[in-house]
CSV table of C-alpha atoms in Angstrom, one decimal:
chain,number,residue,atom,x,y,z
A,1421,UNK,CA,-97.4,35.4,12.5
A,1422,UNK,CA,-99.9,34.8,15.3
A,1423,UNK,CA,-98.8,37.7,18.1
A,1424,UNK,CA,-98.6,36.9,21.9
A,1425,UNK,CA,-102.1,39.9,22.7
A,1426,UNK,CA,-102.2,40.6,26.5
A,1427,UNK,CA,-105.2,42.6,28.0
A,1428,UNK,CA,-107.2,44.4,25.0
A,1429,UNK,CA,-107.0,41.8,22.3
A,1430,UNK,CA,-107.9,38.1,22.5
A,1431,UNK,CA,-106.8,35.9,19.4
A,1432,UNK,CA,-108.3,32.9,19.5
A,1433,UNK,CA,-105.9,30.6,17.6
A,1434,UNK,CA,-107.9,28.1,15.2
A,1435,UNK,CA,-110.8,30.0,15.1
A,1436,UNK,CA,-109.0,33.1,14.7
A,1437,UNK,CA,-111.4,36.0,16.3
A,1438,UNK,CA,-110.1,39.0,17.4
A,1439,UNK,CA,-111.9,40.8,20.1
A,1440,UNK,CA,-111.6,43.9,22.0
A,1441,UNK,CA,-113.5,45.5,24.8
A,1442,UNK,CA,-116.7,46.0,23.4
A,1443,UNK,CA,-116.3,42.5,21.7
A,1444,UNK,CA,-115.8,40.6,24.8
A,1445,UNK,CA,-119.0,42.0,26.0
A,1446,UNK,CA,-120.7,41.3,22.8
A,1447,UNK,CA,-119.3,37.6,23.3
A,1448,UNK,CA,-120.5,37.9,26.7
A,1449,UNK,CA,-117.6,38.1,28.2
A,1450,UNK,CA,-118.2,40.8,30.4
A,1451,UNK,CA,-119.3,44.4,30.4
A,1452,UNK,CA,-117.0,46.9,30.0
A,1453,UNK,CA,-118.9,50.3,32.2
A,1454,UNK,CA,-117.2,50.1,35.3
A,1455,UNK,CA,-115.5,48.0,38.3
A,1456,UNK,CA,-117.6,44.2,38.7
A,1457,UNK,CA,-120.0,44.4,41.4
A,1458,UNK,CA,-120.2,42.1,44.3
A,1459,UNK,CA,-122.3,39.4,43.0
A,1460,UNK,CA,-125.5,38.2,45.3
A,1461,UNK,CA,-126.3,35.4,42.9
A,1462,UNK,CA,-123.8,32.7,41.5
A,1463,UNK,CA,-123.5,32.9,37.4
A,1464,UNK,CA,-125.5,30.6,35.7
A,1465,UNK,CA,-122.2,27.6,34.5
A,1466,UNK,CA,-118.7,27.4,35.6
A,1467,UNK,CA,-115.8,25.8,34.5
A,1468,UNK,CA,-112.6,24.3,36.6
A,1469,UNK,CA,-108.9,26.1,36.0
A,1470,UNK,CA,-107.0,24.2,34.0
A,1471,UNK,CA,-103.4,23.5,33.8
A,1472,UNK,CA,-102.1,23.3,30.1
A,1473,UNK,CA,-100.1,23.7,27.5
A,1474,UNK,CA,-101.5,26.3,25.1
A,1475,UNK,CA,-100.7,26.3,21.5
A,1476,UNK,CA,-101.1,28.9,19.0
A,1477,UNK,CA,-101.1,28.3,15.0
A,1478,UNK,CA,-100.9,29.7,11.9
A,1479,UNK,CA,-103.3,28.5,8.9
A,1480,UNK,CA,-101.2,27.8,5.8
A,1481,UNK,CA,-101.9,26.5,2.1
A,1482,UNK,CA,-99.9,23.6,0.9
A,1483,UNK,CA,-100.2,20.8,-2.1
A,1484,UNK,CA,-100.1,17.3,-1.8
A,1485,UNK,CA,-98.1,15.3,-4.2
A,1486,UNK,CA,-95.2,13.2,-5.1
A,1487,UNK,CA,-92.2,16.2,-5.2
A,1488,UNK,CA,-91.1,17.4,-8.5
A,1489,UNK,CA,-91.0,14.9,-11.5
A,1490,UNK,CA,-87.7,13.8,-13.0
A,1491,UNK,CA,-87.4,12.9,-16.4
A,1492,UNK,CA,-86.8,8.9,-18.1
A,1493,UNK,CA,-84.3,9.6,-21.2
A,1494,UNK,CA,-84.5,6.9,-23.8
A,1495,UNK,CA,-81.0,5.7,-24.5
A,1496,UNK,CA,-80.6,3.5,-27.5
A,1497,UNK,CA,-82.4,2.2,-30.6
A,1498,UNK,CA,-85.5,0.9,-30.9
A,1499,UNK,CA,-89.2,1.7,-31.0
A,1500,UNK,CA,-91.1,2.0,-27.8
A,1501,UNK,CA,-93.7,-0.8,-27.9
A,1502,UNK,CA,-95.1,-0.7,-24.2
A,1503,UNK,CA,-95.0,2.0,-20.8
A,1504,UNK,CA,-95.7,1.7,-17.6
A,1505,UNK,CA,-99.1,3.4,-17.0
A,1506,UNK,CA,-99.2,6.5,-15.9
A,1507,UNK,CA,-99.8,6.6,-12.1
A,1508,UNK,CA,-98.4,3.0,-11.4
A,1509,UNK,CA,-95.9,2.6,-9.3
A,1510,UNK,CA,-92.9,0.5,-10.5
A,1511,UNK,CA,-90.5,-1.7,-8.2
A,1512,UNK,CA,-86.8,-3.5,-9.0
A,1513,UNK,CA,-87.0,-5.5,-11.7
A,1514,UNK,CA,-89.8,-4.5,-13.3
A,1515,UNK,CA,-90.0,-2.8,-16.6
A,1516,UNK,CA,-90.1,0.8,-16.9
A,1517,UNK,CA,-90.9,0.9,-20.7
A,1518,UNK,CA,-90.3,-1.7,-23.6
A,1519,UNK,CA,-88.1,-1.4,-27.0
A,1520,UNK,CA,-88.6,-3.7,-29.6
A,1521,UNK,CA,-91.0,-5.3,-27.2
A,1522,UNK,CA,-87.8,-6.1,-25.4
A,1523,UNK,CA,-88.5,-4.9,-21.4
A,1524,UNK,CA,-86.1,-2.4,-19.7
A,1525,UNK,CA,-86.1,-3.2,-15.9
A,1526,UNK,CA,-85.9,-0.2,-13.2
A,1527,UNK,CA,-82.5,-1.1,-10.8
A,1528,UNK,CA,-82.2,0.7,-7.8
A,1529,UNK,CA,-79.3,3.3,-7.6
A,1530,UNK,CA,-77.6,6.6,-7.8
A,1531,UNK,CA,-75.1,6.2,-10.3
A,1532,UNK,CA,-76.0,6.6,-14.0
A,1533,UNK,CA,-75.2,3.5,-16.5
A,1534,UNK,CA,-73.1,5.5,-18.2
A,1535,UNK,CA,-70.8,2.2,-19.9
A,1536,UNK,CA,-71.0,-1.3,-20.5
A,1537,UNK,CA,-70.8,-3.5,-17.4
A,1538,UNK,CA,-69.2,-7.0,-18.3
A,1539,UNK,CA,-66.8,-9.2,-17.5
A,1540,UNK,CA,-63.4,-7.4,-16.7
A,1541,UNK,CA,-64.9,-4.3,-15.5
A,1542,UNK,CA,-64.6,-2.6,-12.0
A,1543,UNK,CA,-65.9,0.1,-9.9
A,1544,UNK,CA,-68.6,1.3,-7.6
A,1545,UNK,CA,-71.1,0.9,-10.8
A,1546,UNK,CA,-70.3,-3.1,-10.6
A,1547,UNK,CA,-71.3,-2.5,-7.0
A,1548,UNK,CA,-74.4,-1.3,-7.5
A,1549,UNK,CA,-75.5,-4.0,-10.5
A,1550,UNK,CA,-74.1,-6.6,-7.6
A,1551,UNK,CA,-76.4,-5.5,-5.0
A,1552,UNK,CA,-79.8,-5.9,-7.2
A,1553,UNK,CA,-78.8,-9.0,-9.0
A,1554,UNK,CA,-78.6,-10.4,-5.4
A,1555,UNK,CA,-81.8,-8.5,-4.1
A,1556,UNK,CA,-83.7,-9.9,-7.3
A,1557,UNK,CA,-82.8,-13.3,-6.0
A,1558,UNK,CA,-79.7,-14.5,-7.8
A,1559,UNK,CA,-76.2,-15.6,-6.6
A,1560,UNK,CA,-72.9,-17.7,-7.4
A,1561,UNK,CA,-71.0,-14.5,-7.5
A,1562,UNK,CA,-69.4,-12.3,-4.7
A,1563,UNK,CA,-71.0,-8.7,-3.9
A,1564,UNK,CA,-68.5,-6.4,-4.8
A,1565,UNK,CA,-66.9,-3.9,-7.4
A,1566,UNK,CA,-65.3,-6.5,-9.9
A,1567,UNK,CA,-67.8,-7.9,-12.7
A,1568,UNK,CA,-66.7,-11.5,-12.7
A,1569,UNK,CA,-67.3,-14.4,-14.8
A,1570,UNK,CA,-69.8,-15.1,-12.2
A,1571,UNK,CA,-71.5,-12.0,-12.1
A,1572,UNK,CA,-71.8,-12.4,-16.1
A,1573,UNK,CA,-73.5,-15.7,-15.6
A,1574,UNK,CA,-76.2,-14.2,-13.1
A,1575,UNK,CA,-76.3,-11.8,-15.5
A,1576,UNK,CA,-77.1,-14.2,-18.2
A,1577,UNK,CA,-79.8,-16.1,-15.6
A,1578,UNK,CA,-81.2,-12.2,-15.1
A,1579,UNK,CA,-81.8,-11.9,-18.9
A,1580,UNK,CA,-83.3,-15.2,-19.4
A,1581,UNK,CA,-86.1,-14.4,-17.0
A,1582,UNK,CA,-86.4,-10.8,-18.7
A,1583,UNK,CA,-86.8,-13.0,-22.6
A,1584,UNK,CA,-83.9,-10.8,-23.5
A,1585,UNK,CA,-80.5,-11.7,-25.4
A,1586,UNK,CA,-78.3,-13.6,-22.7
A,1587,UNK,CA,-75.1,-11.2,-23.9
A,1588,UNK,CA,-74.2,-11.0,-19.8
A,1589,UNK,CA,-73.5,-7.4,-19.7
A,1590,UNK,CA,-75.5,-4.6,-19.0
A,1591,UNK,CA,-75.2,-2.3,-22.2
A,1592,UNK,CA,-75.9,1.5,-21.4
A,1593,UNK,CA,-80.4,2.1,-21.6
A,1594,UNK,CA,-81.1,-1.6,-21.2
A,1595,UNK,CA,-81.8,-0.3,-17.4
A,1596,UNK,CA,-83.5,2.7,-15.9
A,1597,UNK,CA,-81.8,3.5,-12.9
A,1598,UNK,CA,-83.2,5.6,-10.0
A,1599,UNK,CA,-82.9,5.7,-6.1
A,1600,UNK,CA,-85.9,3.2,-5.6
A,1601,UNK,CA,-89.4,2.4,-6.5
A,1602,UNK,CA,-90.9,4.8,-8.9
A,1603,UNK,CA,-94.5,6.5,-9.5
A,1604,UNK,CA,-94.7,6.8,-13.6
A,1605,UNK,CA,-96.3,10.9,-13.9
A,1606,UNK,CA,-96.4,11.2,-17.3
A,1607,UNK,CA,-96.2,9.7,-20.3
A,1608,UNK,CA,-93.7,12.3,-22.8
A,1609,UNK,CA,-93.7,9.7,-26.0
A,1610,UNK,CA,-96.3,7.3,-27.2
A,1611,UNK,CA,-96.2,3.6,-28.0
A,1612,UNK,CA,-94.8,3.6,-31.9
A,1613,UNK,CA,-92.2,6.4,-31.2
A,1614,UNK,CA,-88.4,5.8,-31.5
A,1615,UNK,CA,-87.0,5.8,-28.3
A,1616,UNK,CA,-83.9,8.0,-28.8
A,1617,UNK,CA,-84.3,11.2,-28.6
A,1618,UNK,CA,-85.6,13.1,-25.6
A,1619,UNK,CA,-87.6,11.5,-22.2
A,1620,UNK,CA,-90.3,8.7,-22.6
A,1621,UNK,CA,-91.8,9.7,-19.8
A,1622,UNK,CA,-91.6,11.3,-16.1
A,1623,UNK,CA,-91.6,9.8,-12.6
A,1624,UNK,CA,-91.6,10.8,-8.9
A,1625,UNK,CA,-90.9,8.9,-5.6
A,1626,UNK,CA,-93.7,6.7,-4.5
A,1627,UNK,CA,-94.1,8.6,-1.0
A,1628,UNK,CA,-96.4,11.6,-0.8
A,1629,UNK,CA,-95.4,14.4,1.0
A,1630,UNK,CA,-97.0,18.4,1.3
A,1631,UNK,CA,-95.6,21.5,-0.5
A,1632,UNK,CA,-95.7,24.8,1.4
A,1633,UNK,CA,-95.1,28.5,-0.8
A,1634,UNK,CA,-94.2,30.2,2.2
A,1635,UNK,CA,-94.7,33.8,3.1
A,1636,UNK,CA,-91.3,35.2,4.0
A,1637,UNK,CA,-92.8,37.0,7.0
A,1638,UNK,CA,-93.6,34.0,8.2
A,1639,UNK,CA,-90.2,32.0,7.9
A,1640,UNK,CA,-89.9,31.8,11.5
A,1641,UNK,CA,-92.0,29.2,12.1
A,1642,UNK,CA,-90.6,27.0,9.6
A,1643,UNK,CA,-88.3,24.6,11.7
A,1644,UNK,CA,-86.7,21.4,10.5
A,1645,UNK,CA,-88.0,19.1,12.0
A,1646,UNK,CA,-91.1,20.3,13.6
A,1647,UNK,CA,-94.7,18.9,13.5
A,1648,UNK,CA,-97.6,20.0,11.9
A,1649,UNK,CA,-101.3,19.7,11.8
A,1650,UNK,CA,-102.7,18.6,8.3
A,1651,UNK,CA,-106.4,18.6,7.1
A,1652,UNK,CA,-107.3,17.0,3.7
A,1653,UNK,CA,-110.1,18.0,1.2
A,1654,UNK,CA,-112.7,15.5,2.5
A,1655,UNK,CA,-112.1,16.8,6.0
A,1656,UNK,CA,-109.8,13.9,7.6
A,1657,UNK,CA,-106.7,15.2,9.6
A,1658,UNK,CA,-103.3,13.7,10.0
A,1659,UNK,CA,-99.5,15.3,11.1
A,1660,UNK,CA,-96.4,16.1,9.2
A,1661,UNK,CA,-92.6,16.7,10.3
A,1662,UNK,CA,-91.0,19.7,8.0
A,1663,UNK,CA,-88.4,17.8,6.6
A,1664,UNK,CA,-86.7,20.9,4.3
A,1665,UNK,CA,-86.9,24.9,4.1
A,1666,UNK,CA,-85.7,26.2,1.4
A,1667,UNK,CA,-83.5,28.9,1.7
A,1668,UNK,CA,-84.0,31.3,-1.4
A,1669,UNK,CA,-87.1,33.5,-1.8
A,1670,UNK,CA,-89.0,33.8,-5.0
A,1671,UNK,CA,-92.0,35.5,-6.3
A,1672,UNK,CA,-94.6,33.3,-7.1
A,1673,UNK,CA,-95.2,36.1,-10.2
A,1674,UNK,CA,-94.1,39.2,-11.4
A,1675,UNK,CA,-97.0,41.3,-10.6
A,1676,UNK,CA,-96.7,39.6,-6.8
A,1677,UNK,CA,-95.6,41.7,-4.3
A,1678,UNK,CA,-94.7,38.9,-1.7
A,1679,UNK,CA,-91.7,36.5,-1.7
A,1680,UNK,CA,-92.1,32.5,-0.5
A,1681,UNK,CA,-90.1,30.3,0.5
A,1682,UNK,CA,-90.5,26.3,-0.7
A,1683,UNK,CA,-91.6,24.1,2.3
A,1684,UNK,CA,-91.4,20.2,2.5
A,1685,UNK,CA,-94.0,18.4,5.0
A,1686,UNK,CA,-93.3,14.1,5.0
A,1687,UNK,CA,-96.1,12.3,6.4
A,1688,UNK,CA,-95.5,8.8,7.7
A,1689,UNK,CA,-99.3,8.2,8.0
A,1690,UNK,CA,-99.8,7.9,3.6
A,1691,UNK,CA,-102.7,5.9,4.4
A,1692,UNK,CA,-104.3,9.5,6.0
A,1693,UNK,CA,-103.6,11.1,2.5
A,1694,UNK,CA,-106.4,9.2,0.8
A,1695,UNK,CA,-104.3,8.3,-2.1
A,1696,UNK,CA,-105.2,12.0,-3.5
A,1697,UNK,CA,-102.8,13.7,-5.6
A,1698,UNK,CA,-102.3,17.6,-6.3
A,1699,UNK,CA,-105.4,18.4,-3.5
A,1700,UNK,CA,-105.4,21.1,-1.2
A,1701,UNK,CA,-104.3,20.8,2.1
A,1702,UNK,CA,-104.7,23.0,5.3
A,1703,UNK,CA,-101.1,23.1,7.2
A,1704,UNK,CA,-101.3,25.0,10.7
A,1705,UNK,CA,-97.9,25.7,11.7
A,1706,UNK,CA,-97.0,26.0,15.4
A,1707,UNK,CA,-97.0,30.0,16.3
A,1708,UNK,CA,-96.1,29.9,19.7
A,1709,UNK,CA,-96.7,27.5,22.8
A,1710,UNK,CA,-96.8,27.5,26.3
A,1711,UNK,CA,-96.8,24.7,28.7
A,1712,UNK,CA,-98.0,23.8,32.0
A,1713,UNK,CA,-100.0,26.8,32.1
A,1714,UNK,CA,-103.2,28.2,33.9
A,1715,UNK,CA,-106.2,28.6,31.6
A,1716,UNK,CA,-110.3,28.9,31.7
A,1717,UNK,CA,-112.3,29.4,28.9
A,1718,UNK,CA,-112.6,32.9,26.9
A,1719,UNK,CA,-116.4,33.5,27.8
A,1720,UNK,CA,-115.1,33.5,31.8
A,1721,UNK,CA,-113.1,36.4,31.2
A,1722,UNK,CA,-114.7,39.8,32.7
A,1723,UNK,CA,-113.7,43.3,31.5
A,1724,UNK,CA,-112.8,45.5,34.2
A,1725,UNK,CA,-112.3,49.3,34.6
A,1726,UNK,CA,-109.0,50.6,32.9
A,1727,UNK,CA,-108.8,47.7,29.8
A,1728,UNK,CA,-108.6,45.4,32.5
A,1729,UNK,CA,-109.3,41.8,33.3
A,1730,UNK,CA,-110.7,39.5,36.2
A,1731,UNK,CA,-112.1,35.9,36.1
A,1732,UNK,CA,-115.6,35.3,38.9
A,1733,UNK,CA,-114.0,32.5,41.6
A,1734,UNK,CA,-117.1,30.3,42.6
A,1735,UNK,CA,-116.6,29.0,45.9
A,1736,UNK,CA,-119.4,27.0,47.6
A,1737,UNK,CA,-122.0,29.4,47.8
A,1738,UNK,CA,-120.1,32.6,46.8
A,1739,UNK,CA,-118.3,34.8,43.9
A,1740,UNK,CA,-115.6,36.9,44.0
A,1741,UNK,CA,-113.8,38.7,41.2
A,1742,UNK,CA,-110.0,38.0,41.0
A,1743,UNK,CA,-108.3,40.7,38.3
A,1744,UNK,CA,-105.7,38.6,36.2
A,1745,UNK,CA,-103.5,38.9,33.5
A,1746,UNK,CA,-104.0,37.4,30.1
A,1747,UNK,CA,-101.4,35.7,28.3
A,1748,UNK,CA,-102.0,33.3,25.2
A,1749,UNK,CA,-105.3,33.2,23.5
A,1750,UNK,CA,-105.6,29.6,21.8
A,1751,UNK,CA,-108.7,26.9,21.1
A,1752,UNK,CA,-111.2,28.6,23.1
A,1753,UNK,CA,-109.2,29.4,26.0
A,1754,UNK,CA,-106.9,32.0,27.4
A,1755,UNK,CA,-104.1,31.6,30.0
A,1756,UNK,CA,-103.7,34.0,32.8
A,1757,UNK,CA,-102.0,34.9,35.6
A,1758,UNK,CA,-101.4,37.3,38.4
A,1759,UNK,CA,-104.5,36.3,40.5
A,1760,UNK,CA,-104.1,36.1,44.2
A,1761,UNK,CA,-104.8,32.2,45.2
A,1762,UNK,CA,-105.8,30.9,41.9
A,1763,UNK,CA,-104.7,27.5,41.6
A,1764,UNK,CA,-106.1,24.3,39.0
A,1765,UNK,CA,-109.3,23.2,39.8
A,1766,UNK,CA,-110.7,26.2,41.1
A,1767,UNK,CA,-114.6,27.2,39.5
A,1768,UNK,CA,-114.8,30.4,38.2
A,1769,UNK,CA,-118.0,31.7,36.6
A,1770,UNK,CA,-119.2,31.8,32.8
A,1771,UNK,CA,-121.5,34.5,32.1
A,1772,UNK,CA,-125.0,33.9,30.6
């Protein structure tokens, strides 16, 4: 976790440099001998006091990809003649795979086909077979949980267009059902193999998102719902919202002598991602932040007597060193506080 460092340490969030005394001077910062000397000369640049909000990160690796892979069970008997490719992404409607070069169409739902669905039958199942035949386009029946005569016609209509047997019911694997489009992962069988008997291939959700294994000592800064900075392989950056944090620890081996944590980052922006899948991606997480607070730039700091510190007030034709306190160190700046009449705008002094 990135530490609040008052007076003898600066940590300069997204650069990360840690200096003390000696390496403020070395920065030219300031010298560190004794108290600063009434200046007869103005330094050589100045910069105005801001008023901010400083924010402090932590740098994190994380994965881009689709989330976990679910496995496609064949049902039924047959011989797989055709499959999606591998990497395309499959809507309602569509075939997933093909038996008998017969085409099994994805259907959007949660509920498994786990019976025949004809005329007679009734449930929430019924519901869901309503709601696609109607989003496919067809109708004459009413949306709810009976399976009518009607629905078995639109049924019949649905297979015509699919060049399947017009039986008008839905027998169980002559769908593959999941909660919407689908990206096919991998193929498990190959064109020529029965279908029966274990997955024909796997599938994800179509939306990419970032993976996190997250350092238990950093678990604090892991809040739902909190926005992060994101920069891809080739250099482009986007944001993320955490979306989940899981909540048991594991060790990523047995010889590791850390725990993580699982971390899910969404990203609205997929055009950002690149289409890349399985890449690298730098996550900064937010540390700490404070807002609407006074700030210059590290190199005006000066190191006075006693681990101290003092900014150089420009003002017209004269300096003057103001002792401060230091607060957050963060993208090149540092806040401070505690100086008598500093106030935003004022020109203090950068160093040569």
């Amino acid at each position: 976790m990135i530490p609040r460092l008052p007076k003898t340490v600066a940590l300069v969030a997204c650069g990360v440099a840690v200096l003390g005394g000696a390496g403020l001077a070395a920065a030219g910062v300031g010298g560190g001998g004794g108290a600063a000397p009434a200046r007869s000369s103005l330094p050589p640049a100045t910069a105005a006091i801001e008023k901010t909000t400083l924010t402090a990160t932590q740098k994190v690796d994380g994965t881009l990809g689709y989330g976990d892979p679910r496995a496609v069970a064949g049902v039924g008997k047959g011989t797989l003649t055709w499959l999606a490719r591998a990497g395309s992404t499959v809507t309602r409607g569509e075939p997933v795979y093909k038996a008998d070069t017969h085409p099994v169409p994805l259907v959007y739902g949660s509920l498994p086909l786990y019976r025949a669905l004809r005329t007679g039958v009734n449930g929430p199942d019924v519901l869901q077979l309503e709601r696609n035949l109607r989003d496919l386009g067809y109708s004459g029946f009413t949306v709810d949980k009976t399976f009518s005569s009607a629905t078995a016609d639109a049924v019949k209509r649905w297979q015509g267009d699919l060049g399947v047997k017009k039986t008008g019911a839905i027998e169980p694997g002559s769908v593959v059902i999941a909660p919407g489009a689908i990206r096919v992962a991998e193929h498990k069988k190959a064109t020529g193999d029965p279908v029966s008997g274990g997955p024909v291939l796997t599938c994800t959700g179509t939306t990419q998102s970032v993976t996190v294994k997250l350092d238990v000592g950093l678990r604090q800064l892991a809040k739902k719902g909190t926005k992060t900075a994101l920069t891809m392989p080739g250099g482009g950056s986007t944001h993320g919202t955490i979306t989940n944090v899981g909540a048991v620890a594991t060790r990523p081996s047995k010889d590791s002598s850390t725990s993580t944590i699982d971390l899910t980052i969404s990203v609205s922006d997929q055009k950002a991602l690149g289409g890349l899948d399985q890449a690298p991606v730098d996550v900064r997480l937010t540390a700490d932040r404070h807002r609407d607070v006074l700030a210059v730039p590290v190199a005006a700091l000066l190191a006075l007597p006693g681990g101290r510190y003092g900014v150089q007030v420009v003002e017209g034709t004269t300096a003057r060193t103001v002792p401060v306190e230091t607060g957050m160190f963060a993208d090149g700046k540092v806040e401070i506080s505690g100086g008598t009449g500093l106030r935003e705008g004022m020109k203090v002094g950068i160093p040569a």
